[in-house]
Coordinates of C-alpha atoms and ligand atoms in Angstrom, one line a residue:
M1 CA 123.2 32.9 -42.2
I2 CA 126.9 33.4 -42.4
S3 CA 129.1 30.6 -43.4
R4 CA 131.7 29.2 -41.1
R5 CA 134.4 30.7 -43.4
E6 CA 132.9 34.2 -43.1
F7 CA 132.7 33.7 -39.3
L8 CA 136.3 32.7 -39.1
E9 CA 137.3 35.7 -41.3
S10 CA 135.4 38.1 -39.1
A11 CA 136.9 36.5 -36.0
A12 CA 140.4 36.8 -37.5
R13 CA 139.9 40.5 -38.2
L14 CA 139.6 40.9 -34.4
G15 CA 142.9 39.2 -33.7
A16 CA 143.1 35.4 -33.5
A17 CA 144.4 35.4 -29.9
A18 CA 141.2 36.9 -28.6
V19 CA 138.8 34.7 -30.4
I20 CA 138.2 31.0 -29.6
V21 CA 136.3 29.6 -32.5
P22 CA 133.9 27.0 -31.4
E23 CA 132.8 24.0 -33.4
Y24 CA 129.2 24.9 -34.1
V25 CA 126.3 24.7 -36.5
P26 CA 124.7 28.2 -36.7
R27 CA 121.1 27.8 -35.5
R28 CA 119.6 31.3 -35.6
I29 CA 120.8 34.4 -37.1
E30 CA 118.6 37.4 -36.6
S31 CA 118.9 41.1 -37.1
I32 CA 118.2 43.8 -34.6
D33 CA 117.4 46.3 -37.3
S34 CA 113.7 45.9 -36.5
G35 CA 114.1 46.2 -32.8
T36 CA 114.7 43.5 -30.3
I37 CA 116.0 40.0 -31.1
A38 CA 113.7 37.3 -30.0
V39 CA 115.0 34.6 -27.8
N40 CA 114.1 31.0 -28.2
D41 CA 116.1 27.8 -28.8
I42 CA 117.7 27.5 -25.4
H43 CA 119.6 24.3 -26.2
S44 CA 122.5 25.1 -28.5
Q45 CA 125.0 27.9 -28.8
R46 CA 123.3 30.5 -31.0
I47 CA 125.1 32.8 -33.2
V48 CA 123.6 36.3 -32.9
E49 CA 124.8 38.3 -35.8
V50 CA 123.7 41.9 -36.1
T51 CA 124.6 45.1 -37.9
L52 CA 124.9 48.4 -36.1
T53 CA 125.5 51.6 -38.0
A54 CA 126.2 54.9 -36.3
A55 CA 125.2 57.9 -38.4
P56 CA 124.0 61.4 -38.0
T57 CA 120.3 62.1 -38.5
R58 CA 117.6 64.5 -37.4
L59 CA 114.9 63.4 -34.9
S60 CA 112.2 65.1 -32.9
L61 CA 113.2 64.9 -29.2
I62 CA 111.4 67.9 -27.9
P63 CA 108.1 69.4 -29.1
D64 CA 108.1 71.5 -32.3
A65 CA 111.8 71.0 -33.1
L66 CA 114.1 68.7 -35.0
T67 CA 117.5 68.0 -33.4
E68 CA 120.7 66.9 -35.2
V69 CA 121.6 63.7 -33.4
Y70 CA 123.7 60.6 -33.9
T71 CA 121.9 57.3 -33.8
Y72 CA 122.5 53.5 -34.1
N73 CA 120.4 52.2 -36.9
G74 CA 118.3 55.4 -36.9
R75 CA 117.0 54.8 -33.4
L76 CA 117.4 56.7 -30.2
P77 CA 118.1 54.8 -27.9
G78 CA 119.8 52.3 -30.2
P79 CA 118.2 48.8 -30.7
T80 CA 118.1 46.6 -27.7
L81 CA 120.5 43.7 -28.1
E82 CA 118.9 40.7 -26.4
V83 CA 121.1 37.7 -26.0
R84 CA 121.5 34.6 -23.9
E85 CA 124.3 33.3 -21.8
G86 CA 126.6 31.2 -24.1
D87 CA 125.6 33.1 -27.3
R88 CA 128.3 34.0 -29.7
V89 CA 127.7 37.6 -30.7
I90 CA 129.0 39.1 -33.9
V91 CA 128.3 42.8 -34.4
H92 CA 129.1 44.3 -37.8
F93 CA 129.7 47.9 -36.9
R94 CA 129.8 50.6 -39.4
N95 CA 130.9 54.2 -38.6
E96 CA 129.1 56.7 -40.8
L97 CA 129.8 59.5 -38.4
P98 CA 132.0 62.4 -39.3
E99 CA 134.4 61.5 -36.5
P100 CA 136.1 58.4 -35.0
T101 CA 134.0 56.3 -32.6
T102 CA 133.9 52.8 -30.9
I103 CA 131.2 50.7 -29.3
H104 CA 132.0 49.7 -25.7
W105 CA 129.9 46.9 -24.3
H106 CA 129.7 48.3 -20.8
G107 CA 129.9 45.6 -18.1
L108 CA 130.4 42.5 -20.3
H109 CA 133.3 40.2 -19.6
I110 CA 134.7 39.9 -23.1
P111 CA 138.1 39.9 -24.9
F112 CA 140.2 43.1 -24.8
V113 CA 140.0 43.6 -28.6
A114 CA 136.2 43.6 -28.5
D115 CA 136.0 46.1 -25.6
G116 CA 135.6 49.1 -27.8
S117 CA 137.9 51.2 -25.6
P118 CA 139.9 54.2 -26.9
F119 CA 142.6 51.6 -27.9
H120 CA 140.5 50.6 -30.9
P121 CA 138.9 53.6 -32.6
V122 CA 136.9 53.1 -35.8
P123 CA 137.7 55.9 -38.2
P124 CA 134.8 57.6 -40.1
G125 CA 133.6 55.5 -43.0
K126 CA 135.2 52.3 -41.6
Q127 CA 133.8 49.1 -40.3
L128 CA 134.8 46.8 -37.4
D129 CA 133.4 43.5 -36.3
Y130 CA 133.0 42.9 -32.6
V131 CA 133.0 39.2 -31.8
F132 CA 132.5 37.8 -28.3
T133 CA 130.8 35.1 -26.3
I134 CA 128.3 35.9 -23.5
Q135 CA 129.8 34.2 -20.4
P136 CA 127.7 31.8 -18.2
G137 CA 126.5 33.4 -15.0
T138 CA 126.3 36.9 -16.5
A139 CA 122.6 37.3 -17.2
G140 CA 121.7 40.9 -16.4
T141 CA 121.2 44.3 -17.8
Y142 CA 124.1 46.0 -19.6
W143 CA 124.5 48.8 -22.2
Y144 CA 126.6 49.8 -25.1
H145 CA 127.9 53.3 -25.9
P146 CA 130.8 54.9 -27.8
H147 CA 134.2 55.3 -26.0
P148 CA 136.5 57.4 -28.3
N149 CA 139.2 59.3 -26.5
H150 CA 137.8 62.7 -25.2
R151 CA 134.5 62.4 -27.1
T152 CA 132.5 59.9 -25.1
G153 CA 130.3 62.4 -23.4
Y154 CA 129.6 64.3 -26.7
Q155 CA 128.7 61.2 -28.6
I156 CA 126.4 59.7 -25.9
A157 CA 124.7 63.1 -25.5
K158 CA 124.2 63.1 -29.3
G159 CA 122.1 59.9 -28.9
L160 CA 124.5 56.9 -29.1
Y161 CA 123.5 54.5 -26.4
G162 CA 121.5 51.3 -26.2
A163 CA 120.6 48.4 -23.9
I164 CA 121.9 44.8 -23.7
I165 CA 119.8 42.2 -22.0
V166 CA 121.5 39.0 -21.2
R167 CA 119.1 36.1 -20.3
A168 CA 119.9 33.0 -18.4
A169 CA 118.7 29.6 -19.4
G170 CA 117.1 29.2 -15.9
D171 CA 115.8 32.5 -14.8
P172 CA 114.5 32.3 -11.2
L173 CA 111.9 35.0 -11.7
P174 CA 108.6 33.8 -13.2
A175 CA 108.5 34.1 -17.0
S176 CA 105.0 35.5 -16.7
L177 CA 106.3 38.8 -15.3
S178 CA 106.0 41.4 -18.0
E179 CA 109.2 43.3 -18.5
R180 CA 109.9 47.0 -19.0
L181 CA 113.2 48.5 -20.0
L182 CA 113.8 52.1 -18.9
I183 CA 116.9 53.9 -20.2
L184 CA 117.2 57.2 -18.4
S185 CA 118.9 60.2 -19.9
D186 CA 118.8 64.0 -19.8
N187 CA 119.7 66.6 -22.3
R188 CA 120.0 70.3 -22.8
F189 CA 118.7 72.3 -25.9
L190 CA 119.2 75.7 -27.5
P191 CA 116.0 77.6 -28.5
D192 CA 116.4 76.3 -32.1
G193 CA 116.2 72.7 -30.9
S194 CA 119.9 71.9 -31.3
L195 CA 121.8 70.3 -28.5
D196 CA 123.5 72.8 -26.2
F197 CA 127.3 72.1 -26.0
P198 CA 128.8 75.3 -24.6
D199 CA 132.3 76.5 -25.2
L200 CA 134.5 75.0 -22.6
R201 CA 135.7 78.4 -21.5
S202 CA 132.2 79.8 -21.0
P203 CA 130.7 79.7 -17.5
S204 CA 128.3 76.9 -18.4
G205 CA 131.1 75.1 -20.2
R206 CA 133.1 75.3 -17.0
A207 CA 130.1 74.2 -14.9
D208 CA 129.6 71.1 -17.2
A209 CA 133.3 70.2 -16.9
E210 CA 132.9 70.3 -13.1
N211 CA 129.5 68.8 -12.6
G212 CA 129.2 66.6 -15.7
R213 CA 126.8 68.0 -18.3
E214 CA 123.2 68.0 -17.1
G215 CA 120.0 69.1 -18.9
K216 CA 116.6 70.0 -17.6
V217 CA 114.8 67.7 -20.1
L218 CA 114.6 64.2 -18.7
F219 CA 114.0 61.3 -21.0
V220 CA 113.0 57.6 -20.6
N221 CA 113.9 55.7 -23.8
G222 CA 114.2 59.0 -25.6
K223 CA 110.7 60.2 -24.6
I224 CA 109.7 62.9 -22.3
M225 CA 107.4 61.7 -19.4
P226 CA 106.1 58.5 -21.1
T227 CA 103.3 56.5 -19.7
L228 CA 103.5 52.8 -18.7
S229 CA 100.5 50.8 -17.8
I230 CA 100.1 48.2 -15.2
R231 CA 97.2 46.0 -14.0
S232 CA 96.2 46.0 -10.4
G233 CA 97.8 43.0 -8.7
E234 CA 100.3 42.5 -11.6
V235 CA 104.0 42.3 -10.9
Q236 CA 106.4 43.9 -13.5
R237 CA 110.1 43.4 -13.9
W238 CA 111.8 46.7 -14.6
R239 CA 115.3 47.0 -15.9
V240 CA 116.6 50.6 -15.4
I241 CA 119.8 52.0 -17.0
N242 CA 121.3 55.4 -16.2
A243 CA 122.7 56.7 -19.5
S244 CA 123.2 60.2 -18.2
A245 CA 126.5 61.9 -18.3
G246 CA 126.5 63.2 -14.7
R247 CA 123.0 63.0 -13.2
I248 CA 122.4 60.7 -10.3
Y249 CA 118.8 59.5 -10.0
R250 CA 117.2 58.9 -6.7
L251 CA 114.2 56.9 -7.9
S252 CA 111.0 56.6 -6.1
L253 CA 107.5 55.5 -7.3
T254 CA 104.7 57.4 -5.5
G255 CA 102.6 55.2 -3.3
H256 CA 104.8 52.1 -4.0
S257 CA 108.0 50.4 -2.8
F258 CA 110.3 48.4 -5.0
L259 CA 111.6 44.9 -4.7
H260 CA 115.2 45.4 -5.6
V261 CA 116.3 42.2 -7.2
G262 CA 119.4 43.0 -9.2
S263 CA 122.3 45.4 -10.1
D264 CA 124.9 45.9 -12.8
G265 CA 126.0 42.2 -13.1
G266 CA 122.6 40.6 -12.6
L267 CA 120.3 39.2 -9.9
F268 CA 121.0 39.3 -6.2
E269 CA 120.8 36.3 -3.9
R270 CA 117.4 37.5 -2.6
P271 CA 115.1 40.5 -3.2
I272 CA 115.4 43.5 -1.0
E273 CA 112.4 45.8 -0.3
V274 CA 113.3 49.5 -0.7
K275 CA 111.5 52.8 -0.9
E276 CA 114.0 54.4 -3.2
I277 CA 117.0 53.6 -5.3
L278 CA 120.1 55.6 -6.0
L279 CA 121.3 55.1 -9.6
A280 CA 124.6 56.8 -10.6
P281 CA 125.8 57.2 -14.2
A282 CA 126.2 53.8 -15.9
E283 CA 124.7 51.8 -13.1
R284 CA 121.7 49.5 -13.7
V285 CA 119.1 48.0 -11.5
E286 CA 116.4 45.3 -11.8
L287 CA 113.3 46.1 -9.8
L288 CA 110.0 44.3 -9.3
V289 CA 107.1 46.8 -9.3
R290 CA 104.0 45.4 -7.6
G291 CA 100.7 46.8 -8.7
T292 CA 99.4 47.4 -5.2
E293 CA 97.0 50.2 -6.1
S294 CA 93.4 49.9 -7.3
P295 CA 92.2 49.8 -10.9
G296 CA 92.2 53.2 -12.6
S297 CA 94.6 54.8 -10.2
S298 CA 98.0 56.2 -11.2
A299 CA 101.5 56.9 -9.9
R300 CA 104.6 58.7 -10.9
L301 CA 108.2 57.6 -11.1
Q302 CA 110.2 60.5 -9.7
T303 CA 113.8 61.4 -9.1
L304 CA 114.2 63.0 -5.7
P305 CA 116.9 65.6 -4.8
Y306 CA 120.3 64.2 -4.3
D307 CA 123.3 66.4 -3.6
R308 CA 126.2 65.1 -5.6
Y309 CA 127.6 68.5 -6.3
V310 CA 130.2 71.0 -5.0
P311 CA 128.4 74.1 -3.8
Q312 CA 129.9 76.4 -6.4
T313 CA 128.4 74.7 -9.4
R314 CA 125.4 73.0 -7.8
P315 CA 122.4 73.7 -10.1
G316 CA 119.8 76.0 -8.5
D317 CA 117.0 73.5 -9.1
W318 CA 118.7 70.4 -7.7
I319 CA 116.3 70.4 -4.7
D320 CA 113.2 70.0 -6.8
P321 CA 111.8 66.4 -7.3
R322 CA 111.2 65.7 -10.9
D323 CA 108.6 63.4 -12.5
I324 CA 110.1 61.1 -15.2
L325 CA 107.4 58.6 -16.0
A326 CA 103.7 58.1 -15.4
L327 CA 102.4 54.7 -14.3
R328 CA 98.7 54.2 -15.2
Y329 CA 96.6 51.4 -13.8
T330 CA 94.2 49.8 -16.2
T331 CA 90.6 49.5 -15.2
E332 CA 90.7 45.7 -15.3
S333 CA 89.9 43.8 -12.1
P334 CA 92.8 43.0 -9.9
L335 CA 94.9 39.9 -10.7
A336 CA 95.4 37.3 -8.0
P337 CA 98.8 37.7 -6.3
I338 CA 101.6 35.5 -7.6
A339 CA 104.3 33.8 -5.6
L340 CA 107.8 35.4 -6.0
P341 CA 110.9 33.4 -5.2
E342 CA 112.8 34.2 -2.0
L343 CA 116.0 32.9 -3.3
L344 CA 117.2 34.1 -6.7
R345 CA 120.7 32.6 -7.3
P346 CA 123.8 32.0 -5.3
I347 CA 126.6 34.6 -5.6
P348 CA 129.8 32.9 -4.4
P349 CA 131.9 35.4 -2.5
L350 CA 135.3 36.4 -3.7
D351 CA 137.7 35.5 -0.9
T352 CA 139.6 38.5 0.6
A353 CA 142.1 36.0 2.0
Q354 CA 143.1 35.2 -1.6
A355 CA 143.7 38.9 -2.5
T356 CA 147.3 39.4 -3.5
A357 CA 147.3 43.2 -3.8
T358 CA 145.3 46.3 -2.9
Q359 CA 145.1 49.0 -5.5
V360 CA 144.5 52.4 -4.0
M361 CA 142.9 55.0 -6.2
V362 CA 142.7 58.5 -4.9
L363 CA 140.0 60.5 -6.7
S364 CA 140.4 64.2 -6.7
Q365 CA 138.7 66.7 -9.1
G366 CA 139.5 65.3 -12.6
L367 CA 142.5 63.2 -11.4
I368 CA 143.2 59.6 -10.3
N369 CA 146.2 59.4 -8.1
G370 CA 147.1 62.9 -9.1
K371 CA 147.3 62.0 -12.8
T372 CA 145.2 62.4 -16.0
M373 CA 145.1 59.5 -18.4
D374 CA 147.9 58.7 -20.7
M375 CA 147.2 56.1 -23.4
N376 CA 150.9 55.2 -23.3
R377 CA 151.1 54.6 -19.6
V378 CA 150.0 51.6 -17.6
D379 CA 148.8 52.5 -14.1
V380 CA 148.3 49.1 -12.7
R381 CA 149.8 45.8 -13.7
S382 CA 148.2 42.6 -12.5
P383 CA 148.6 38.9 -13.3
L384 CA 145.9 37.1 -15.1
G385 CA 143.9 35.0 -12.6
A386 CA 144.8 37.2 -9.6
T387 CA 142.3 38.4 -7.0
E388 CA 142.8 42.0 -5.8
I389 CA 141.2 44.6 -3.6
W390 CA 140.6 48.1 -4.9
Q391 CA 140.3 50.9 -2.5
I392 CA 138.7 54.0 -4.0
E393 CA 139.2 57.1 -1.9
N394 CA 137.2 60.2 -2.9
I395 CA 139.0 63.1 -1.3
V396 CA 136.9 65.9 -2.8
G397 CA 133.4 67.4 -2.2
M398 CA 131.5 65.8 -5.1
D399 CA 130.5 62.2 -5.9
H400 CA 132.5 60.2 -8.5
P401 CA 131.0 57.0 -9.9
F402 CA 134.0 54.7 -10.5
H403 CA 133.9 52.1 -13.3
L404 CA 136.2 49.3 -14.2
H405 CA 136.1 47.7 -17.7
G406 CA 136.1 44.0 -18.3
F407 CA 135.5 42.5 -14.9
Q408 CA 132.6 42.5 -12.5
F409 CA 133.5 43.1 -8.8
Q410 CA 131.9 42.7 -5.4
V411 CA 131.7 45.8 -3.2
L412 CA 133.1 44.9 0.3
E413 CA 132.5 48.1 2.2
R414 CA 131.6 51.7 1.8
D415 CA 133.2 54.1 4.2
G416 CA 134.0 51.3 6.6
V417 CA 130.5 49.9 6.6
P418 CA 130.4 46.3 5.3
E419 CA 128.2 46.0 2.2
P420 CA 124.9 44.5 3.5
Y421 CA 124.5 42.0 0.6
R422 CA 126.7 40.6 -2.1
C423 CA 126.2 41.4 -5.8
W424 CA 128.1 41.9 -9.0
K425 CA 128.9 45.4 -10.1
D426 CA 131.1 47.2 -12.6
T427 CA 130.4 50.8 -11.4
V428 CA 130.3 52.0 -7.8
N429 CA 129.4 55.5 -6.8
V430 CA 131.9 56.9 -4.3
P431 CA 130.2 59.8 -2.5
K432 CA 132.0 63.0 -1.6
H433 CA 134.8 62.4 1.0
Q434 CA 134.0 58.6 1.2
T435 CA 136.0 55.5 0.5
A436 CA 134.7 52.3 -1.2
R437 CA 136.5 48.9 -1.3
F438 CA 135.8 46.2 -3.8
I439 CA 137.2 42.8 -4.6
V440 CA 137.8 41.6 -8.2
R441 CA 139.2 38.5 -9.9
Y442 CA 140.8 38.9 -13.3
A443 CA 139.5 35.6 -14.3
D444 CA 140.2 35.8 -18.0
Y445 CA 141.2 38.0 -20.8
P446 CA 144.6 39.7 -20.7
G447 CA 144.7 43.2 -22.0
K448 CA 144.6 46.8 -21.1
W449 CA 141.4 47.7 -19.3
M450 CA 140.3 51.3 -18.6
F451 CA 139.1 52.4 -15.2
H452 CA 137.5 55.8 -14.8
C453 CA 135.0 58.1 -13.4
H454 CA 131.7 57.6 -15.3
I455 CA 130.8 61.3 -15.1
L456 CA 131.5 61.6 -18.8
D457 CA 133.0 65.1 -18.7
H458 CA 135.5 63.8 -16.0
E459 CA 136.3 60.8 -18.1
D460 CA 136.8 62.8 -21.3
H461 CA 139.1 65.2 -19.5
G462 CA 141.3 62.4 -18.3
M463 CA 139.9 61.0 -15.1
M464 CA 140.9 57.6 -16.3
G465 CA 143.6 55.1 -16.0
I466 CA 144.8 51.7 -17.4
L467 CA 144.9 48.3 -15.8
E468 CA 147.0 45.8 -17.7
V469 CA 146.2 42.2 -17.0
Q470 CA 148.9 39.9 -18.3
Ligands
C2O501 CU1 130.5 52.8 -19.7 CU2 134.5 53.1 -20.0 O1 132.5 52.9 -19.9
CU502 CU1 132.8 50.0 -19.3
CU503 CU1 134.2 62.2 -11.5

């Protein structure tokens, strides 16, 4: 347990303005060094205090080879941070990498100083405490990753990424559903097992810069083609995160459909039955997978062809479906069906009549409104508390997944088609030559918030801008 004095000190290191120190008695302090933090004690604000250390190491990712990687706490993916709405989170971060880094808590609504954006790099050998409170209503699936200027793609490809699961006190889905976390990534290796980062001026380096670096080896939680088991009749809750630099997954499970129940910022109002799901870089989904097949059978989670590319650098094998995970039915007798709720939670609409500005963002190849990012420039200035519409116009022939830090938004329409249902998102894929519109309210937290394409090569080459909320 940390003392109140230590807590205040760690809070102070982050800048007093951003930290509201609650009156509290620490109830549970657990470490994620051994994996996931258990959740119990729903009645008081918990302090979740963890240590994360980024360091180089060597791991076996592909058969018969060791690869030089970067990990959080020696794990790839990093430990899953499992917290509850209302929790006070204190992360003691230590950078043992040979280069500056940060930890960005992708999708969480937290103070600017804790955002881990390029404004707050942690030099090699240094430490930083990230302190924030998990806001009510934000239960969902998030992730953390480095965000240093120009090196985000490199550091994530080296292995630095992990999941954050935020739980609500009252979750509408039955607690009896077993959960699976699937973090999708891809990578590319040289024959000696090292990661392939080509010279930027080489043909493959130029293709990476255009496409976003892709690799032929697909991973789920750092494993190639792992197997999950399910019992006939069982319903499982899957949380899926796309941690790839550029790859868009078009997920389908052979012989099954999904009940799509949630997105980046948590559950929908009601489940939606779908055959497949498009998951762009940084997006998350929550799915219910129903074990509709008979005992002993099996299925494969696949990614189907999806053409996000410009023709000149489209990979030759883009058209091939790829298996990414095996689902094996146990031989046990089928379970009786369980009732699933039809209503999950209300999502109050943000009111377009309240919007006081429309921010137009024109995406071209590598540029937003014709510019690359400048840390000393503010691109958009908005008042704290304002509601605004953002209109993201993609004027080029490849998809760009657009991400805004700090605030969840509601997509209003895509290419003039009203969004069929409401949900909270922080990343929206804008397909080639299409326009998306979303509405956002800067409810809290003044500061400088990045917005960018989440194809990491695009982001690193400056397809990013700054929103200052004040
Ligand atoms: Cu996933 Cu600017 O981040
Ligand atoms: Cu982010
Ligand atoms: Cu892009």
